[in-house]
Short mmCIF file of C-alpha atoms in Angstrom, two decimals:
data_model
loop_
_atom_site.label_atom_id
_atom_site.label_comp_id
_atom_site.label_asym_id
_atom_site.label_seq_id
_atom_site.Cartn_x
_atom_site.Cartn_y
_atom_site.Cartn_z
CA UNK A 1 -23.51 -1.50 -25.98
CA UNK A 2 -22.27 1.19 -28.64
CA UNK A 3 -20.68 2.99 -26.17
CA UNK A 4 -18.01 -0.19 -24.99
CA UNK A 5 -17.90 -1.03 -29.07
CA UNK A 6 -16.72 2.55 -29.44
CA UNK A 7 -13.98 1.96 -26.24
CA UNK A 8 -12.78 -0.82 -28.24
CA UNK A 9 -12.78 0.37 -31.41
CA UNK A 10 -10.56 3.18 -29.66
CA UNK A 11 -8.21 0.67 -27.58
CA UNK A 12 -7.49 -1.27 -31.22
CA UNK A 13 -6.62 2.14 -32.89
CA UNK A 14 -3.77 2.63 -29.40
CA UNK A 15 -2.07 -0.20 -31.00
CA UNK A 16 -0.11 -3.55 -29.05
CA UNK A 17 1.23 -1.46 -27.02
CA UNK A 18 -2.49 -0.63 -25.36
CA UNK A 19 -2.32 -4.23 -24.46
CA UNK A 20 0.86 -3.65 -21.74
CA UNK A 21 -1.04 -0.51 -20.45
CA UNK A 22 -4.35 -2.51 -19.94
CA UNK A 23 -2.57 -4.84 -17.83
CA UNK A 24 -0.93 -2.35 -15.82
CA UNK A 25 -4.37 -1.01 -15.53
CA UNK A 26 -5.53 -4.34 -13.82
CA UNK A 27 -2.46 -4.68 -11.82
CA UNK A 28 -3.32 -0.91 -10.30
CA UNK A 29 -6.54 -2.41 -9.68
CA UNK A 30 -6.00 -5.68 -8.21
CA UNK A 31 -3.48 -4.48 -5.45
CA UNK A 32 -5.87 -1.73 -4.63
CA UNK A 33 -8.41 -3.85 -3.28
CA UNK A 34 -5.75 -6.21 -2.04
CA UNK A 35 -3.92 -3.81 0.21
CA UNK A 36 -7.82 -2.16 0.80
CA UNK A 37 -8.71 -5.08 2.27
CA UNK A 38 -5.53 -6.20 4.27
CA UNK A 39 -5.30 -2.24 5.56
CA UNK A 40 -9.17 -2.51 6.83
CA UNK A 41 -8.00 -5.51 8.55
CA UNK A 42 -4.74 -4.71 10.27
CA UNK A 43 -5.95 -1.09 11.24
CA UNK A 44 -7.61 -1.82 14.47
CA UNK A 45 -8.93 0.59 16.90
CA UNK A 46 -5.95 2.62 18.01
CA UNK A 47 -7.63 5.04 20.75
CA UNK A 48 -9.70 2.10 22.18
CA UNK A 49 -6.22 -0.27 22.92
CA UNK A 50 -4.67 3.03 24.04
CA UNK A 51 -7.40 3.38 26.55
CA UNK A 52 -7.57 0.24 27.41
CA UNK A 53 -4.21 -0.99 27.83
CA UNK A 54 -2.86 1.94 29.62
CA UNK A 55 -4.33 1.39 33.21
CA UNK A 56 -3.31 -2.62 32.19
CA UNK A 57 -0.10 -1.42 32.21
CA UNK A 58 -0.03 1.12 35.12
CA UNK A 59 -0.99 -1.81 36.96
CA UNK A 60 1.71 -4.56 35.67
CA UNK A 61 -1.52 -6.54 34.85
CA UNK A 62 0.61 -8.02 31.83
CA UNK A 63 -2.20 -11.17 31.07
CA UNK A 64 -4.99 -8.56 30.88
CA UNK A 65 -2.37 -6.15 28.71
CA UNK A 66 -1.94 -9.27 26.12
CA UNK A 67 -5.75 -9.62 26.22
CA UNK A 68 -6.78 -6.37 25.41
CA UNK A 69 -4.42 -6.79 22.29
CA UNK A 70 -5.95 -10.28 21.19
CA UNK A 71 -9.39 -8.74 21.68
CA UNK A 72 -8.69 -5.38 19.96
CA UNK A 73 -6.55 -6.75 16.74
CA UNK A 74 -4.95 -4.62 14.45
CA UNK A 75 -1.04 -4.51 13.44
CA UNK A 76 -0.18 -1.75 16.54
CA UNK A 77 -1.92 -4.40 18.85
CA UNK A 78 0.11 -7.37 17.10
CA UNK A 79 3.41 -5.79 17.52
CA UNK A 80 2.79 -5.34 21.44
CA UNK A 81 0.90 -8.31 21.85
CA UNK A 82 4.38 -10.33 20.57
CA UNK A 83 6.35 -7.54 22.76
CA UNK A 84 4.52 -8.25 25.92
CA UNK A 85 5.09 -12.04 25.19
CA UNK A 86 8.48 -11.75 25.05
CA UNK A 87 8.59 -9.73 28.26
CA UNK A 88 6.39 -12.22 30.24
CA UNK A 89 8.90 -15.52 28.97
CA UNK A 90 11.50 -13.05 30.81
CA UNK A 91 13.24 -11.44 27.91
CA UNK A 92 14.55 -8.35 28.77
CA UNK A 93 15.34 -6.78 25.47
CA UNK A 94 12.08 -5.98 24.95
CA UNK A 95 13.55 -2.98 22.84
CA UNK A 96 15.00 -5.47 20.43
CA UNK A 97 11.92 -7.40 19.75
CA UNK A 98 9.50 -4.53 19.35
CA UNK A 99 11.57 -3.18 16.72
CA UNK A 100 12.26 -6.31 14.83
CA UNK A 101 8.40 -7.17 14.84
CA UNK A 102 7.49 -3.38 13.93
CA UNK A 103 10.29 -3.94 11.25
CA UNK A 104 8.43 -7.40 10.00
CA UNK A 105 4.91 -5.50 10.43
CA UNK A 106 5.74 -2.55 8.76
CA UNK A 107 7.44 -4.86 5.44
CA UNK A 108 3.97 -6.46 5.19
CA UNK A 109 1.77 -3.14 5.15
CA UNK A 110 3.63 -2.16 1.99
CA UNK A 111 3.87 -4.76 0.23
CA UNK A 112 2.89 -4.44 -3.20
CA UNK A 113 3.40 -0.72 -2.76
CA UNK A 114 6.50 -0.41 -4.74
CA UNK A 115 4.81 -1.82 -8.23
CA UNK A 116 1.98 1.24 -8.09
CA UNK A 117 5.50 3.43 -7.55
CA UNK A 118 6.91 1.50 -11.30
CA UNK A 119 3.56 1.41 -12.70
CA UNK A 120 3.37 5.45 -11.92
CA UNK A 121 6.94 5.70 -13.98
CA UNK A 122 6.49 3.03 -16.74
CA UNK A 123 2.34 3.17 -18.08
CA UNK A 124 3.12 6.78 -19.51
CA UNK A 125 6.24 5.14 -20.94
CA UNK A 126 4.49 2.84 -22.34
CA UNK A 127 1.73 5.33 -23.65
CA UNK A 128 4.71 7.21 -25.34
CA UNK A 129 6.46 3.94 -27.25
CA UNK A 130 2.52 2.99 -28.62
CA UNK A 131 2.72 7.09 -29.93
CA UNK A 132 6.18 6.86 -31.38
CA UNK A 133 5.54 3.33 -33.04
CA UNK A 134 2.04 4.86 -34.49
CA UNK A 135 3.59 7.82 -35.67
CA UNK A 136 6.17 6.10 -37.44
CA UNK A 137 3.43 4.38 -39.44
CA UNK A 138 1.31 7.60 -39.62
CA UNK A 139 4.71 9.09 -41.53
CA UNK A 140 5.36 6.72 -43.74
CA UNK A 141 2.14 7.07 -44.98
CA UNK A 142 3.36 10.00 -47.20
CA UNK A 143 5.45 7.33 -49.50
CA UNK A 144 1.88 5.73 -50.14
CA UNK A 145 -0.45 8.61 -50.33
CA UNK A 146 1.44 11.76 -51.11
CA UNK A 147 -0.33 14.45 -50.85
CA UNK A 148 -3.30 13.38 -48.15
CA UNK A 149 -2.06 15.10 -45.58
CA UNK A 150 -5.70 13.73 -43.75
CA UNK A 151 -4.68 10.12 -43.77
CA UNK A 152 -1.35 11.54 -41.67
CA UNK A 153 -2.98 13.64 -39.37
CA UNK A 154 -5.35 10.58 -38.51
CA UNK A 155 -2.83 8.11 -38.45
CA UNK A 156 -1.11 11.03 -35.48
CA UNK A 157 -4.40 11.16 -33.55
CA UNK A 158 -4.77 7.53 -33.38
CA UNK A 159 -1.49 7.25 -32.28
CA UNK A 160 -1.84 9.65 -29.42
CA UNK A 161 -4.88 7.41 -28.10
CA UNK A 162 -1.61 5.61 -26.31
CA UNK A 163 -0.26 8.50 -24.82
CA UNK A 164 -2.87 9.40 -23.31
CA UNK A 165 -4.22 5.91 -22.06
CA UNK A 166 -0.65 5.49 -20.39
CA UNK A 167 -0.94 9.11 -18.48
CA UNK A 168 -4.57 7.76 -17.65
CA UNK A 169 -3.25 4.93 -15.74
CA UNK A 170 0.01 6.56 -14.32
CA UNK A 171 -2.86 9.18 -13.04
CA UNK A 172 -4.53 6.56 -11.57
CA UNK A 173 -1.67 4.71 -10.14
CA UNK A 174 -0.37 7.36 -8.38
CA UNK A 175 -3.98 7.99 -6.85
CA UNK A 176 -3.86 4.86 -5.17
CA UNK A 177 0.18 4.77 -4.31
CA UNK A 178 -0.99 8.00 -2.37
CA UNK A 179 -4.00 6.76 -0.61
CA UNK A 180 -2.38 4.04 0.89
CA UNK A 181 1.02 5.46 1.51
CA UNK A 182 -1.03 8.10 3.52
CA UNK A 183 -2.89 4.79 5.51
CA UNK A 184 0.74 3.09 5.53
CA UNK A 185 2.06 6.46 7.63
CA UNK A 186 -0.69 6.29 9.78
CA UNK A 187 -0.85 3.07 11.56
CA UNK A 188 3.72 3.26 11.52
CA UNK A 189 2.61 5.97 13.79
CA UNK A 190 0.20 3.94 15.59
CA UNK A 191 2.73 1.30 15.80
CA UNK A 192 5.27 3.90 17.99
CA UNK A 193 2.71 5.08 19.89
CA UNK A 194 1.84 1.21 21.18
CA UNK A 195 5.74 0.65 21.42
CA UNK A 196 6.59 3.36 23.45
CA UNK A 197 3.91 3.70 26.07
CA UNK A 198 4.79 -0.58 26.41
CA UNK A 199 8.84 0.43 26.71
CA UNK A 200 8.07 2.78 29.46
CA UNK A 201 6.32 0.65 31.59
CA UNK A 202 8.45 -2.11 30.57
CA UNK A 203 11.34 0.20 31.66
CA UNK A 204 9.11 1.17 34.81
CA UNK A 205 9.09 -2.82 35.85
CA UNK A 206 12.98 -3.35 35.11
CA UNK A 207 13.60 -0.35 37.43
CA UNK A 208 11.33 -2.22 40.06
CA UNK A 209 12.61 -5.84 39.53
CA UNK A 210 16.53 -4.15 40.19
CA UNK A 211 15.21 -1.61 42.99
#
């Protein structure tokens, strides 16, 4: 119990300005285990659909192909689940649909994304403004109490408590930006794998249907 009375006692000295970087703080957190959880789901098992789909698709065994995608889930699977739809109503620019759905998957998986990216740039901002405003009343402090120069030297390392909240969350920000920007390149990739091994044997099939 002392030790989250001392936290606070260490937020209030921060000043308002601790208030802004506390909400960043839980803003960092909430989309964390937001995009966690929508990652975990649109992940999927890439080398299973790969090795599943592939003799699908040697064969032109397009209903099974869709199946295997239904059945495997993921965002790669999604994207040629709606491509082999397409191909199957007898749309032929299956090129132009796999990259406008890849396109539309790819905008959802980083959503959200961008505000770690401000919240990296602004919380140590932030931190800095709650310092400057502090040290402005550490400072005057000398018109009051001249010659304490402990009441001014306090007043500083209060006001730094800001500074160094804001880098805290910036730190921790750009932690999570990372971890999921690394999971965001990942499953892009997965997403041109699916679409090209589908174009080729979609390309494969034209070549038939016009031989």
């Amino acid at each position: 119990m002392d030790f989250f009375w001392e936290c606070f006692v260490v937020f209030q000295k921060g000043g308002p300005v601790m208030y802004l970087i506390l909400a960043c703080s839980l803003i960092v957190a909430a989309i964390g285990v937001e995009r966690y959880l929508y990652y975990r789901q649109m992940k999927g098992d890439m080398p299973d659909l790969v090795a599943k789909i592939t003799p699908a698709l040697e064969r032109r065994d397009w209903e099974s192909s869709l199946e295997i995608c239904r059945q495997t889930g993921g965002v790669a699977a999604m994207v040629a689940a709606k491509g082999i739809q397409y191909f199957q109503r007898g749309a032929w620019h299956v090129e132009s649909v796999l990259e406008g759905e890849a396109s539309l998957a790819v905008a959802g998986l980083k959503a959200n994304l961008s505000h770690l990216d401000t919240i990296v740039t602004i919380a140590p901002l932030l931190g800095l403004l709650g310092t400057v405003i502090g040290m402005i009343g550490s400072f005057s402090v000398m018109n009051i109490k001249s010659g304490q120069p402990l009441a001014i030297t306090g007043g500083v390392g209060e006001a730094l408590v800001a500074t160094a909240s804001g880098l805290c969350v910036a730190t921790f920000a750009m932690v999570v930006y990372s971890y999921f920007n690394h999971r965001l390149d990942s499953m892009i990739t997965d997403i041109e794998k699916i679409c090209v091994l589908l174009l080729g044997q979609v390309r494969q099939e034209k070549h038939h249907e016009t031989a």
